XYZ file of C-alpha atoms in Angstrom:
614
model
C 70.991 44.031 8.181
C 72.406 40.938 9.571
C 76.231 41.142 10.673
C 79.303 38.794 9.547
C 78.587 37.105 12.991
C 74.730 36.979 13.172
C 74.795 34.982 10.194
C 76.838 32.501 11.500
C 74.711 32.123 14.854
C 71.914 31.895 12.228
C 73.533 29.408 10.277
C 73.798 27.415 13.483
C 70.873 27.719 14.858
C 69.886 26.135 11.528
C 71.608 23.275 12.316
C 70.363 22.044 15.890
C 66.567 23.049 13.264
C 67.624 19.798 11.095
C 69.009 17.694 13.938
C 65.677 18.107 15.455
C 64.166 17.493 12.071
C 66.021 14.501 10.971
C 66.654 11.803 13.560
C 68.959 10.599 11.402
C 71.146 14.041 12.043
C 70.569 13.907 15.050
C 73.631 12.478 16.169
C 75.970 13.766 13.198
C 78.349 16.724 13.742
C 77.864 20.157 13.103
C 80.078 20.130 10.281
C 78.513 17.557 8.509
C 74.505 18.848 9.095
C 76.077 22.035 7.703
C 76.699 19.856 4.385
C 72.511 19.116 4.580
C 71.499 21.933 5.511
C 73.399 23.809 2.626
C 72.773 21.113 -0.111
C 68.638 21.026 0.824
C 68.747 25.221 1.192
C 70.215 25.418 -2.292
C 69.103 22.549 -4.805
C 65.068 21.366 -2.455
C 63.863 24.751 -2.524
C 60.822 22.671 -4.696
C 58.277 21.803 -2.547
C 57.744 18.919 -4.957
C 61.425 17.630 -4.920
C 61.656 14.847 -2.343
C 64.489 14.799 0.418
C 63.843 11.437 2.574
C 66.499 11.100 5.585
C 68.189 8.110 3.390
C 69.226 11.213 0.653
C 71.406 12.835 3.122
C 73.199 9.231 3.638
C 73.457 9.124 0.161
C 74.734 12.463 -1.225
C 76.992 13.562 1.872
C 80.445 11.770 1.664
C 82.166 13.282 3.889
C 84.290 11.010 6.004
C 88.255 9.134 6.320
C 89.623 9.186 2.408
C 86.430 11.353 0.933
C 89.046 13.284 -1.447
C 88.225 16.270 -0.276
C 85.008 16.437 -1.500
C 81.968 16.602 1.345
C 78.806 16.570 -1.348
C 78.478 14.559 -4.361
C 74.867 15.148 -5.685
C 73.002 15.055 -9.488
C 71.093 18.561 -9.477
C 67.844 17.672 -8.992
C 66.515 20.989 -10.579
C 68.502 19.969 -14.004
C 67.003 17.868 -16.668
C 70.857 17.181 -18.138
C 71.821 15.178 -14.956
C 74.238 17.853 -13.695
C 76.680 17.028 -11.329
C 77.607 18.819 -8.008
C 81.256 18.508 -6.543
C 80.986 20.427 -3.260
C 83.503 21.435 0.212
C 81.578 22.544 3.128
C 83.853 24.492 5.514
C 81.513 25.354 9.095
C 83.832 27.847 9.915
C 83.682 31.492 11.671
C 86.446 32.660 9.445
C 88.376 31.698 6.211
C 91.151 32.843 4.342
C 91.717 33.234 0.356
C 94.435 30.461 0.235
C 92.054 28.382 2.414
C 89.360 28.674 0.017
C 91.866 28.354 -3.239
C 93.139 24.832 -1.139
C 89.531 23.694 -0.935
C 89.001 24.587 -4.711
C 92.251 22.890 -5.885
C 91.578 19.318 -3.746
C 87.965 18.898 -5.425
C 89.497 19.715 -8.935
C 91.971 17.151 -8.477
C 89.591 14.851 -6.853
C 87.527 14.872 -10.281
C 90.960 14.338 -12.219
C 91.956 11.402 -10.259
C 88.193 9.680 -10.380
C 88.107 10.345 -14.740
C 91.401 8.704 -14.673
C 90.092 5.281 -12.741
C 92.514 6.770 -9.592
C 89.996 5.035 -7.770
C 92.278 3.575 -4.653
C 92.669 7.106 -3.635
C 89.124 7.271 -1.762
C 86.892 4.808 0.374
C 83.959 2.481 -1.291
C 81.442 5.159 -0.873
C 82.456 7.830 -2.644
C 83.945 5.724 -5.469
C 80.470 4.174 -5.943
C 78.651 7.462 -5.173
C 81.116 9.494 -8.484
C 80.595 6.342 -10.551
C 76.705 6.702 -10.382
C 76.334 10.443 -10.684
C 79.110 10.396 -13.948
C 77.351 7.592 -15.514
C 74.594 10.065 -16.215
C 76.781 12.686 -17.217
C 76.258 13.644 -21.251
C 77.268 16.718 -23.703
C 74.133 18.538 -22.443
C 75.469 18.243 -18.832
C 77.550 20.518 -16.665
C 79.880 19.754 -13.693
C 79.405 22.446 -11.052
C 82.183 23.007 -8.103
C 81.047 24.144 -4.901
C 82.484 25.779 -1.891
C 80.045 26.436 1.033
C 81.808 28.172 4.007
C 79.733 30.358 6.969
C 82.282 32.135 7.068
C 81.787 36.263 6.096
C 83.279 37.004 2.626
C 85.828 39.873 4.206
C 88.067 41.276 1.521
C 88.032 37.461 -0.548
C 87.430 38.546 -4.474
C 85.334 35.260 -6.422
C 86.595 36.725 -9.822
C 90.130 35.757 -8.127
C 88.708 32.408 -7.050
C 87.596 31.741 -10.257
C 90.951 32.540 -11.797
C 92.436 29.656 -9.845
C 90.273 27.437 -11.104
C 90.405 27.977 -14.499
C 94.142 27.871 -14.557
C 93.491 23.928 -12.762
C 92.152 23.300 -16.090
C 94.813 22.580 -18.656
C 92.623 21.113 -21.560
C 90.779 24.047 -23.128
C 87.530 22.306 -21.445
C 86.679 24.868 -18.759
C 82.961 25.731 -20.589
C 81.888 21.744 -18.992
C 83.055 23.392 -15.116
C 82.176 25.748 -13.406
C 82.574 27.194 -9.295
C 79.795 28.711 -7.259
C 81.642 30.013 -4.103
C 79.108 30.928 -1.173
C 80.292 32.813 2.166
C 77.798 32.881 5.038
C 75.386 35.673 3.700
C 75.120 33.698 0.583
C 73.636 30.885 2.493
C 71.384 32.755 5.295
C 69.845 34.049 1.900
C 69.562 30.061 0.058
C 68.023 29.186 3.421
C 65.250 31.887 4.335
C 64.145 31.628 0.269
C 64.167 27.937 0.737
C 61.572 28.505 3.672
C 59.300 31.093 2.009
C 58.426 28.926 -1.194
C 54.608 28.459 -1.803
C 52.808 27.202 -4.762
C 50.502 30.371 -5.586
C 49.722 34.050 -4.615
C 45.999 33.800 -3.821
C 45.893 38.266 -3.055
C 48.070 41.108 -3.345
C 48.094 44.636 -4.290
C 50.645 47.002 -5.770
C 50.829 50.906 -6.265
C 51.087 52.872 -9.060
C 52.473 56.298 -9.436
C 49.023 58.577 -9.855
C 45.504 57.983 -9.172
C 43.817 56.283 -12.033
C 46.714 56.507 -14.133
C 46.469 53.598 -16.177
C 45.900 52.728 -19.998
C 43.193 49.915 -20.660
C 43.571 47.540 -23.356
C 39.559 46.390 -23.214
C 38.621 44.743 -19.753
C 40.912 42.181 -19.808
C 44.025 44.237 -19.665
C 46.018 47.253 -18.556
C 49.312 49.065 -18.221
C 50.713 50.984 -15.313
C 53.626 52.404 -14.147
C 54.572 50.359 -10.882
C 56.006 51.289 -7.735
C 59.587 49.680 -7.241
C 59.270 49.182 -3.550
C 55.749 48.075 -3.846
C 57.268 44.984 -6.165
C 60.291 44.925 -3.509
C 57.472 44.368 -0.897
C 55.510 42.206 -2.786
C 58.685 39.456 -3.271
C 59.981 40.321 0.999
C 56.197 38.771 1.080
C 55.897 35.923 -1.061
C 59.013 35.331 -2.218
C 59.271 33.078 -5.467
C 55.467 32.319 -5.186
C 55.482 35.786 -6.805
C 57.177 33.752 -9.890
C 54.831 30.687 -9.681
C 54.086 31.131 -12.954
C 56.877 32.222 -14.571
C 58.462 30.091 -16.688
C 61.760 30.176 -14.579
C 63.068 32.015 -11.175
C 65.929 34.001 -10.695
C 68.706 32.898 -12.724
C 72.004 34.965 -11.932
C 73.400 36.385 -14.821
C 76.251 38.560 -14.007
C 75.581 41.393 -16.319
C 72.417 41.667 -16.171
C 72.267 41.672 -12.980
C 75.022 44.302 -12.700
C 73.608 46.496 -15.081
C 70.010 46.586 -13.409
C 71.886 47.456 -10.175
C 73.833 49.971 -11.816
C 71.004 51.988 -13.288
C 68.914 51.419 -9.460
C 71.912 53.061 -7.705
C 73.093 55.572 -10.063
C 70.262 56.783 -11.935
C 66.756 55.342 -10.901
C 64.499 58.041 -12.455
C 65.850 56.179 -15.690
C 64.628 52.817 -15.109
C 61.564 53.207 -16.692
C 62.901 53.912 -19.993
C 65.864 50.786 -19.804
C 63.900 48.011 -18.481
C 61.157 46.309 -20.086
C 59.224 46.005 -17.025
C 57.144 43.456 -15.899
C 53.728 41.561 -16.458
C 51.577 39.986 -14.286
C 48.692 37.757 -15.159
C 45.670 37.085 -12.717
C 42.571 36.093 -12.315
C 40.838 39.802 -11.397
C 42.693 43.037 -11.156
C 40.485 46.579 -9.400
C 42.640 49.526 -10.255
C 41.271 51.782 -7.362
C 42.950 55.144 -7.184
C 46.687 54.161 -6.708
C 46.130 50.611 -5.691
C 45.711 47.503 -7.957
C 44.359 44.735 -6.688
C 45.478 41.295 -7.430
C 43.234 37.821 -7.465
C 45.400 34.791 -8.119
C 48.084 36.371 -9.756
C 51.909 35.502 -10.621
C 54.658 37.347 -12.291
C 55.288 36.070 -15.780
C 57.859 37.845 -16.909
C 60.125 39.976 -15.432
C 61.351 37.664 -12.405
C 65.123 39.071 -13.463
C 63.975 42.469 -12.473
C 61.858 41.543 -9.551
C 64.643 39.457 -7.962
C 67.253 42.865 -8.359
C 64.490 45.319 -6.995
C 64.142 42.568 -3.512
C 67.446 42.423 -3.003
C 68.818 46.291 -3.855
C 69.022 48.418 -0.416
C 69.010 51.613 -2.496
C 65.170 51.294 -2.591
C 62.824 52.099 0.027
C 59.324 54.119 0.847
C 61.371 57.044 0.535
C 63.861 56.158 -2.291
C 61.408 54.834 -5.086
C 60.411 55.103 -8.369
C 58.460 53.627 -11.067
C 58.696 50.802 -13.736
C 56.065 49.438 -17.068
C 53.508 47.125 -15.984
C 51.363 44.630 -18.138
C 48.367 43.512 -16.164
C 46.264 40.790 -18.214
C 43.538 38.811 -17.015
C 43.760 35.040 -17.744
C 41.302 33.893 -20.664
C 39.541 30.521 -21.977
C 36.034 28.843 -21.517
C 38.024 25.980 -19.659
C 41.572 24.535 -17.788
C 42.867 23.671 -21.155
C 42.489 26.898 -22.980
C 43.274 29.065 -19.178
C 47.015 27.140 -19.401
C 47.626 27.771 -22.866
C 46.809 31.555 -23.078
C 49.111 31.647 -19.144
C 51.776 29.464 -21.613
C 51.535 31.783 -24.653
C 52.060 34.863 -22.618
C 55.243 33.566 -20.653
C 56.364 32.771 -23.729
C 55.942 35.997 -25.883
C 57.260 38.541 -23.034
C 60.376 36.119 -21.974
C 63.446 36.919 -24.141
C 66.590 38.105 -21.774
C 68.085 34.685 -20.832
C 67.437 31.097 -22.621
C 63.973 29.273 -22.036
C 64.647 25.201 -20.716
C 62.217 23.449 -23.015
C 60.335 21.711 -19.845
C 59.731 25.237 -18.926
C 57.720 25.625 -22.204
C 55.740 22.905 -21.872
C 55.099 23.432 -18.313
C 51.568 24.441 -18.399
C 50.376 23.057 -22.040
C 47.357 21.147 -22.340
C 48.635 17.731 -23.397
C 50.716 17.694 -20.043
C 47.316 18.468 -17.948
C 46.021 16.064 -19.069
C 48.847 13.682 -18.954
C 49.193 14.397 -15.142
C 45.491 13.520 -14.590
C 45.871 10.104 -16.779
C 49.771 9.142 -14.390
C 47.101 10.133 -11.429
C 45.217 7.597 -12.781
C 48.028 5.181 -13.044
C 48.945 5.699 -9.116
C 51.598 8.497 -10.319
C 51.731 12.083 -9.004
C 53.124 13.918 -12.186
C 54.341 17.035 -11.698
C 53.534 19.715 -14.055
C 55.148 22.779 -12.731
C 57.495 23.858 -10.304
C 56.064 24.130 -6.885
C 53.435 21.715 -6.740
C 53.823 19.902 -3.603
C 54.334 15.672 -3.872
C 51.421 14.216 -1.237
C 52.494 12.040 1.541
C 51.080 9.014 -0.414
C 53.519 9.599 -3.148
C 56.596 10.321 -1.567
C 58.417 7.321 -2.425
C 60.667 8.523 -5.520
C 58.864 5.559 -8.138
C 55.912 7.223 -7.426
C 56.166 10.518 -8.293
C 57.663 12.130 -11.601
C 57.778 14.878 -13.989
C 58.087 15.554 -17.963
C 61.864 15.831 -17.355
C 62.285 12.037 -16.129
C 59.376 10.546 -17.836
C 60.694 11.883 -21.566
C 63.971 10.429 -20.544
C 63.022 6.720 -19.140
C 60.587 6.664 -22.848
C 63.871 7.579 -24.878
C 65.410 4.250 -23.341
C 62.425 1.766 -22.743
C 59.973 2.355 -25.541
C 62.476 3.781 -28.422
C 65.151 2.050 -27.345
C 67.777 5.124 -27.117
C 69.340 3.989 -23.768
C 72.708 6.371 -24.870
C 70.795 9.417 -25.930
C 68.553 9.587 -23.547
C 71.732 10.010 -21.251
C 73.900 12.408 -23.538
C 71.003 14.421 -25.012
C 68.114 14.410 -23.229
C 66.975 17.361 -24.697
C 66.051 14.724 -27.816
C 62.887 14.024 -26.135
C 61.972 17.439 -27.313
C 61.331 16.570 -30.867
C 57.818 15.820 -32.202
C 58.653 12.101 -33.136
C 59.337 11.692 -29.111
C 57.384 14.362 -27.471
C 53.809 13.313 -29.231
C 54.116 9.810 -29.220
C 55.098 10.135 -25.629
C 52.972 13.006 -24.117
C 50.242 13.102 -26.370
C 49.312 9.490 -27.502
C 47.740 6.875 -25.897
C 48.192 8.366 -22.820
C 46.829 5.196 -20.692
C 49.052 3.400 -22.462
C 52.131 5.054 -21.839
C 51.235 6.147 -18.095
C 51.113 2.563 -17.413
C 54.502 1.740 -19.280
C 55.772 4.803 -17.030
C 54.594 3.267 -13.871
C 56.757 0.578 -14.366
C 59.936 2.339 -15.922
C 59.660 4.166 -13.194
C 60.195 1.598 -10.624
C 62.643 -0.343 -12.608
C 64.742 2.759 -12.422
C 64.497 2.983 -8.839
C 65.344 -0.902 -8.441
C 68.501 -0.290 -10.277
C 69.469 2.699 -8.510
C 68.366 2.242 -4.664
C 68.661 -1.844 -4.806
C 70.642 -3.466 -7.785
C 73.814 -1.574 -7.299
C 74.154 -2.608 -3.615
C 73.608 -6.193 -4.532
C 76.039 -6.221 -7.436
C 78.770 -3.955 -5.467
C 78.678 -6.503 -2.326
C 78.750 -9.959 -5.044
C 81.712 -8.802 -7.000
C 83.835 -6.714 -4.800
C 86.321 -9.138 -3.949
C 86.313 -10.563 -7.727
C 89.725 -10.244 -9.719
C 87.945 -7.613 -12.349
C 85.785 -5.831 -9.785
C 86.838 -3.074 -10.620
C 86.415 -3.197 -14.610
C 82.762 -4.845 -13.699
C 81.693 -1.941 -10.976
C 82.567 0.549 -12.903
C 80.444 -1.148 -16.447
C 77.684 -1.475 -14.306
C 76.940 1.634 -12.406
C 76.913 3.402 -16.161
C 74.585 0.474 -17.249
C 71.602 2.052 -16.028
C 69.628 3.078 -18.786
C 71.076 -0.347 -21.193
C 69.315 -2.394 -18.440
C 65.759 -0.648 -18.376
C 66.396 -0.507 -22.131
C 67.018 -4.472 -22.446
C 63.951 -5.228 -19.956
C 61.600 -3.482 -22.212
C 63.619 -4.619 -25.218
C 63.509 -8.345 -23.982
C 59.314 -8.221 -22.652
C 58.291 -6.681 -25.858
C 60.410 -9.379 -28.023
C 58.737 -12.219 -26.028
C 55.243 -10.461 -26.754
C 55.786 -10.476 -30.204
C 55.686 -7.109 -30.414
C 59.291 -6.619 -31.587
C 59.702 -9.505 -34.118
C 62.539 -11.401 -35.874
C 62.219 -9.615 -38.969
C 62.299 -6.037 -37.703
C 65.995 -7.118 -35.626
C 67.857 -7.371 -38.850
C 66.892 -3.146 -39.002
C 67.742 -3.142 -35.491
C 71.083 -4.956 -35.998
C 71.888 -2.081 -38.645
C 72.110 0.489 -36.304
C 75.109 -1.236 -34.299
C 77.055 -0.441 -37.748
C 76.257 3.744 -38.325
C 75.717 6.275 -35.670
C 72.489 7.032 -36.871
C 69.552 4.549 -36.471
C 68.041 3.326 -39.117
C 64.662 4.964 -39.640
C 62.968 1.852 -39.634
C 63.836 1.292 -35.957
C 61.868 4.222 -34.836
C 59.042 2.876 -36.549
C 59.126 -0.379 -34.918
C 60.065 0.964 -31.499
C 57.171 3.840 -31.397
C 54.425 0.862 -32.438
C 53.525 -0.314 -28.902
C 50.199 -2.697 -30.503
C 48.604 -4.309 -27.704
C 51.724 -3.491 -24.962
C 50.167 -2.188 -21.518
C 52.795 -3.658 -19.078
C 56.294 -4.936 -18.989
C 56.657 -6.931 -16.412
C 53.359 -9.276 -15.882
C 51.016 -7.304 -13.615
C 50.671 -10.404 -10.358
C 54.456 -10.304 -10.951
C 54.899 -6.705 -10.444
C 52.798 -6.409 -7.797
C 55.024 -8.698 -5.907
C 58.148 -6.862 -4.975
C 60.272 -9.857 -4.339
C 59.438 -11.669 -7.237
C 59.627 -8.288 -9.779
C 62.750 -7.601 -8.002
C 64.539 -11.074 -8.693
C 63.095 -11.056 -12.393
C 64.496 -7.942 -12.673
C 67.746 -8.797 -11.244
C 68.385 -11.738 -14.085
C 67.640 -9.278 -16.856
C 70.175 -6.571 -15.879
C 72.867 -9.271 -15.281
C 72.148 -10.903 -18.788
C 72.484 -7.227 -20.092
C 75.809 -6.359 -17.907
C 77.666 -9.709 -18.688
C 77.166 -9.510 -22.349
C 77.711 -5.678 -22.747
C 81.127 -6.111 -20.258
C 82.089 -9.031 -23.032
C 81.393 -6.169 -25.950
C 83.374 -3.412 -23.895
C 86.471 -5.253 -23.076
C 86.908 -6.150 -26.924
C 86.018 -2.539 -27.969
C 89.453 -1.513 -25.407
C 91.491 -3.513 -26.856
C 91.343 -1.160 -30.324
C 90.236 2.007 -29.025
C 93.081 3.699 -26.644
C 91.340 5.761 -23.901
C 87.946 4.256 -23.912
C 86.005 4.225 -20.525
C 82.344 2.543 -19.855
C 80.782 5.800 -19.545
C 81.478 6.878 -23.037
C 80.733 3.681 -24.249
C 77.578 3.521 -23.531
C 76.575 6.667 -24.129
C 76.203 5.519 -28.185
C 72.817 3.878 -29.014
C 75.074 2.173 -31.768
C 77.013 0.400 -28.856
C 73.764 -0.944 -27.216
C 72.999 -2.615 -30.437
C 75.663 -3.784 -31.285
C 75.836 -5.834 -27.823
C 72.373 -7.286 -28.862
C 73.438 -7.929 -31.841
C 76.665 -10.221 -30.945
C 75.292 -11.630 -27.630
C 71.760 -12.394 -29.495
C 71.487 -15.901 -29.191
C 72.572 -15.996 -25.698
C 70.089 -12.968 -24.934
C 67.595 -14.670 -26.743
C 67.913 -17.835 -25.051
C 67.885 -16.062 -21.801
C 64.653 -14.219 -22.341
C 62.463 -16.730 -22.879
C 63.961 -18.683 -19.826
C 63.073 -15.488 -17.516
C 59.300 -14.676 -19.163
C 58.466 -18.656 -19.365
C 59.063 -18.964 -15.741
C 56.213 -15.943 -15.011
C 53.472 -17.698 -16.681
C-alpha cells in the first residue's frame, strides 16, 4: 500500500505527466496543474467527455482576487447543470483549521457572488460564476470542494462537514454540499481515471465447487461467486466491468459502511445479506470452477463490486462467496439485444435512485437516433464510455440525450426557463417522443444547429458582449442579464426563424401571449410549438455554412432578445424586492411576456435580419 508520502511523489509526478501533455501547462505552476489534474481525474473520467487545452483556461480561476476559489466548473457528468466550487491546496501537509479556512472562504465567496458583491473578485471569475449560476435550477446542486495532497492524518470529514453546515444560516443546506479529498483520495480519482475502457471483450470468474451451478435453460445460470475473483476482475478492468450498468459507483455512506461492516466482521454472512450480482454476456462456459465470460458487463451490483475492490480484508486466502445471475443477451437484432440489456438493468437495480438518461441509455429509439445525428455530422452519445472521434471533438459536434432534450425544451417548444430549472421535463412523453422518436431527420438537423448556436453564445457571444459594454454606466445590470440569457436567445432564434417561415403564425401568438399571464402554458402552445410542418433548418443552410455570416446573424438576434428582455427585467425590479436575472428567467411566463410587450419591435426586427439572408 502506498504511504502518506508516496502519494504525494505520485501526485507530482502526475503533474510534470500533464505539463508534458498540455503545452498549454506547460509553463503553469505546480499548484495550479494540480487544479487540472484533480478537476480532469475526478469529473473526465468519460472517455467521451471532451477536455480541449482552452477548458483548463476556462474552468481554473485561480489567480490575484479569485475569492478563494481555484475551480469553478458545471459537472459535466450531471444533466441538472451542477455547479462545482473548488480549493486546491498542493501541499505535503495540512491542518484541520487550514482545511475549515479553505471551506469557510469558498462559502463566503458564493454568498458575496448571490448578493451581486461582485467588486470583490477580478473579471474572470465574475464572468466565469455568472455563466455556471445562470444554469443553475431546483433540480441542481452546488457542490464544495477541497482537493489537498496532503495525507488525511487524524482530520475527521464528519467534523468538516459540521463547519459547513453551521456557514449556512438559511435552513438551505440540502442545495450544498462538501466533498473533502486528501491525497489518497486523489491517487485513487486518478489511476480509475486511467483504467476506463468502453467494454470487457473476456474474463473469467470462480465459483465455489466444481459444477456447482443452477441452470435456468441455456441462456442463464446462478452461481455462487468468488469475492476476490470479482475483486480481481475490477483491479483488471476497472469500471469497464460496469459498462453496462446503468450507473458506476455512487458513494452512499451507509451502504457502503454496512457492506464493509459485514466483509470485515462476518464474511461467511455475505451471501445471505447482499443481493449479489448479475452479469450479462454474450457466451458464458461454466467449466469446473471457472466461468467464462464473452463480452460481458456487470449490470447490477456495481455498489457491491466497487466495496469488494477496494476492501483489504479480502484476498486468495481471506475469501468467500456471493449470488450470481449469469444471463446471456437475447434478440434476433441490435434493437431487441439493447432492450432485453435495458430491461434487465432495470429490473435488478433498486438500492440507490436510477437518473432517467440512465434508463434510456440503451433503448432502441436512441440507437437509432445516434445513427440518424451520425447522419447529420453529429456523434451522439448513447452511453457512458463511448469514446468522441477526433473528427468530432469540437463541443457543437458532439452530444448526448442529456443536452439534446434540453436545447429541444428551449428551441422547438419554446421552454427556454424550464429547460434550465427542470430539465428532467424532457422526460415526459409529450417531449421525449416528439423529440427522440419522431421525425428523427428532422429534429437531428434542428439539433445540428441548436447545437452550434449554443456554442456561439457560450465560447463567442459572451466575450463580444463583455468587452462592448464593460465600461457602460449599467454594465453591470446588462452582464449579469446576459450571461443568464442563454437559453431566451436560442429560444428567440428559433422563435423568430420559425415566425418568418410561417410556421408560427399571427393567430397562434395571441395563445402564446396567454402564457406571459399564468405559470402554466396554455395547452394550445404546445400544440403549436411541437408542429414543426415543413421546418428542416433555422438558420438558411449557405448562411450557416458560413461561420462569419451565421455568427453576425446570430449576434443581432441575441441582442434584439437581451435589450428587450433587460427593458422587461428592470420594470419587473422595480415591484418585486429581491429579484435577480437568474430567477427571472428561469419562468417560461417571463420569456413571453418579453415577446409579448417588445412584439412590434421584435417583429420589426425579424424580418429586417431574415430579409437580408435571401
Amino acid at each position: 500500500m502506498l504511504t502518506d508520502q508516496s502519494d504525494y511523489e505520485f501526485i507530482k509526478d502526475k503533474i510534470h505527466v500533464m505539463k508534458e501533455s498540455y503545452p498549454s501547462l506547460k509553463n503553469k505552476t505546480d499548484d495550479y496543474v494540480f487544479s487540472a489534474l484533480t478537476a480532469k481525474a475526478q469529473f473526465y473520467k468519460n472517455p467521451a467527455l471532451v477536455l480541449n487545452e482552452s477548458d483548463f483556461d476556462n474552468f481554473i480561476v485561480d489567480g490575484q482576487y479569485d475569492g478563494g476559489v481555484d475551480i469553478l466548473l458545471s459537472d459535466p457528468n450531471s444533466e441538472s447543470s451542477n455547479m462545482i466550487i473548488a480549493q486546491s491546496k498542493f501541499w505535503q501537509h495540512i491542518s484541520f483549521d487550514e482545511a475549515v479556512s479553505a471551506i469557510t472562504k469558498m462559502v463566503l465567496f458564493y454568498k458575496d457572488m448571490i448578493r451581486g458583491n461582485y467588486e470583490q473578485v477580478n473579471e474572470k471569475v465574475q464572468g466565469r460564476f455568472l455563466s455556471l449560476y445562470s444554469e443553475i435550477g431546483e433540480e441542481s446542486k452546488i457542490t464544495f470542494v477541497l482537493y489537498t495532497s496532503a495525507p488525511k492524518g487524524g482530520i475527521r470529514k464528519d467534523r468538516l462537514e459540521r463547519k459547513f453546515k453551521d456557514l449556512f444560516n438559511d435552513g438551505q443546506q440540502s442545495e450544498f454540499e462538501l466533498l473533502v479529498l486528501f491525497g489518497p483520495d486523489i491517487v485513487s480519482e486518478i489511476k480509475e481515471s486511467e483504467c476506463r475502457r468502453p467494454t470487457v471483450e473476456s474474463g473469467k470468474i470462480r465459483i465455489d465447487k466444481r459444477d456447482n451451478y443452477l441452470e435456468y435453460g441455456e441462456n442463464a445460470a446462478i452461481v455462487n461467486v468468488s469475492a476476490f475473483s470479482i475483486k480481481m476482475l475490477y483491479a483488471q478492468y476497472n469500471t469497464n466491468l460496469l459498462s453496462r450498468n446503468l450507473r458506476y459507483h455512487v458513494s452512499g455512506r451507509d451502504i457502503d459502511k454496512g457492506i464493509n461492516e459485514t466483509i470485515r466482521e462476518n464474511p461467511e454472512s455475505f451471501w445471505l445479506k447482499n443481493n449479489g450480482i448479475t452479469i450479462i454476456c454474450d457466451e458464458f462456459d461454466i467449466d469446473g470452477k471457472e466461468v467464462k465470460l464473452k463480452n460481458f458487463s456487470i449490470v447490477n451490483g456495481g455498489q457491491t463490486t466497487y466495496m469488494l475492490h477496494k476492501s483489504k480484508f479480502i484476498s486468495e486466502t481471506q475469501d468467500f462467496y456471493l449470488p450470481c445471475k449469469i444471463i446471456k443477451t437475447e434478440g434476433e437484432n441490435e434493437d431487441e439485444k439493447n432492450l432485453f440489456s435495458l430491461e434487465i438493468a432495470k429490473a435488478t437495480n433498486s438500492q440507490k435512485a436510477i437518473r432517467p438518461v440512465d434508463l434510456k441509455a440503451n433503448s432502441p429509439e436512441q440507437v437509432r437516433f445516434s445513427q440518424t445525428m451520425r447522419e447529420a455530422g453529429i456523434f451522439y452519445q448513447t452511453k457512458r464510455g463511448e469514446v468522441v472521434p477526433k473528427e468530432f471533438k469540437p463541443a457543437y459536434l458532439n452530444s448526448d440525450l442529456s443536452e439534446i432534450g434540453k436545447l429541444c425544451l428551449s428551441g422547438i417548444f419554446q421552454m427556454p426557463g424550464t429547460s434550465r430549472n427542470k430539465p428532467s421535463s424532457l422526460y415526459s412523453p409529450d417531449y421525449y417522443d416528439v423529440i427522440f422518436d419522431g421525425n428523427q431527420k428532422q429534429i437531428a438537423k434542428i439539433s445540428r444547429e441548436l447545437l452550434y448556436i449554443d456554442y456561439y453564445f457560450r465560447n463567442v457571444f459572451l466575450k463580444r458582449f463583455d468587452s462592448e459594454n464593460r465600461n457602460q454606466p449599467d454594465a453591470t445590470d446588462r452582464i449579469t442579464f446576459a450571461h443568464n440569457a442563454r437559453t431566451i436567445c436560442l429560444a428567440y432564434v428559433v422563435f423568430a426563424s420559425r415566425y418568418y417561415q410561417n410556421n408560427i403564425t399571427d393567430d397562434a401568438l395571441q395563445y402564446i401571449f396567454n402564457s406571459s399571464r399564468t405559470e402554466k402554458a396554455d395547452s394550445h402552445v404546445y400544440e403549436y410549438m411541437r408542429n414543426l410542418s415543413d421546418i428542416n433548418c433555422i438558420i438558411p443552410q449557405h448562411v450557416f455554412a458560413d461561420k462569419d455570416c451565421c455568427d453576425e446573424v446570430l449576434y443581432q438576434l441575441f441582442m434584439q432578445i437581451i435589450n428587450a428582455g433587460s427593458m422587461c427585467y428592470s420594470m419587473a425590479v422595480r415591484y418585486e424586492e429581491g429579484l435577480n436575472a437568474s430567477n427571472y428567467l428561469k419562468k417560461d411566463k417571463n420569456y413571453y411576456s418579453i415577446l409579448q410587450f417588445q412584439w412590434q419591435s421584435l417583429k420589426a426586427s425579424i424580418k429586417d435580419t431574415f430579409d437580408l439572408l435571401k
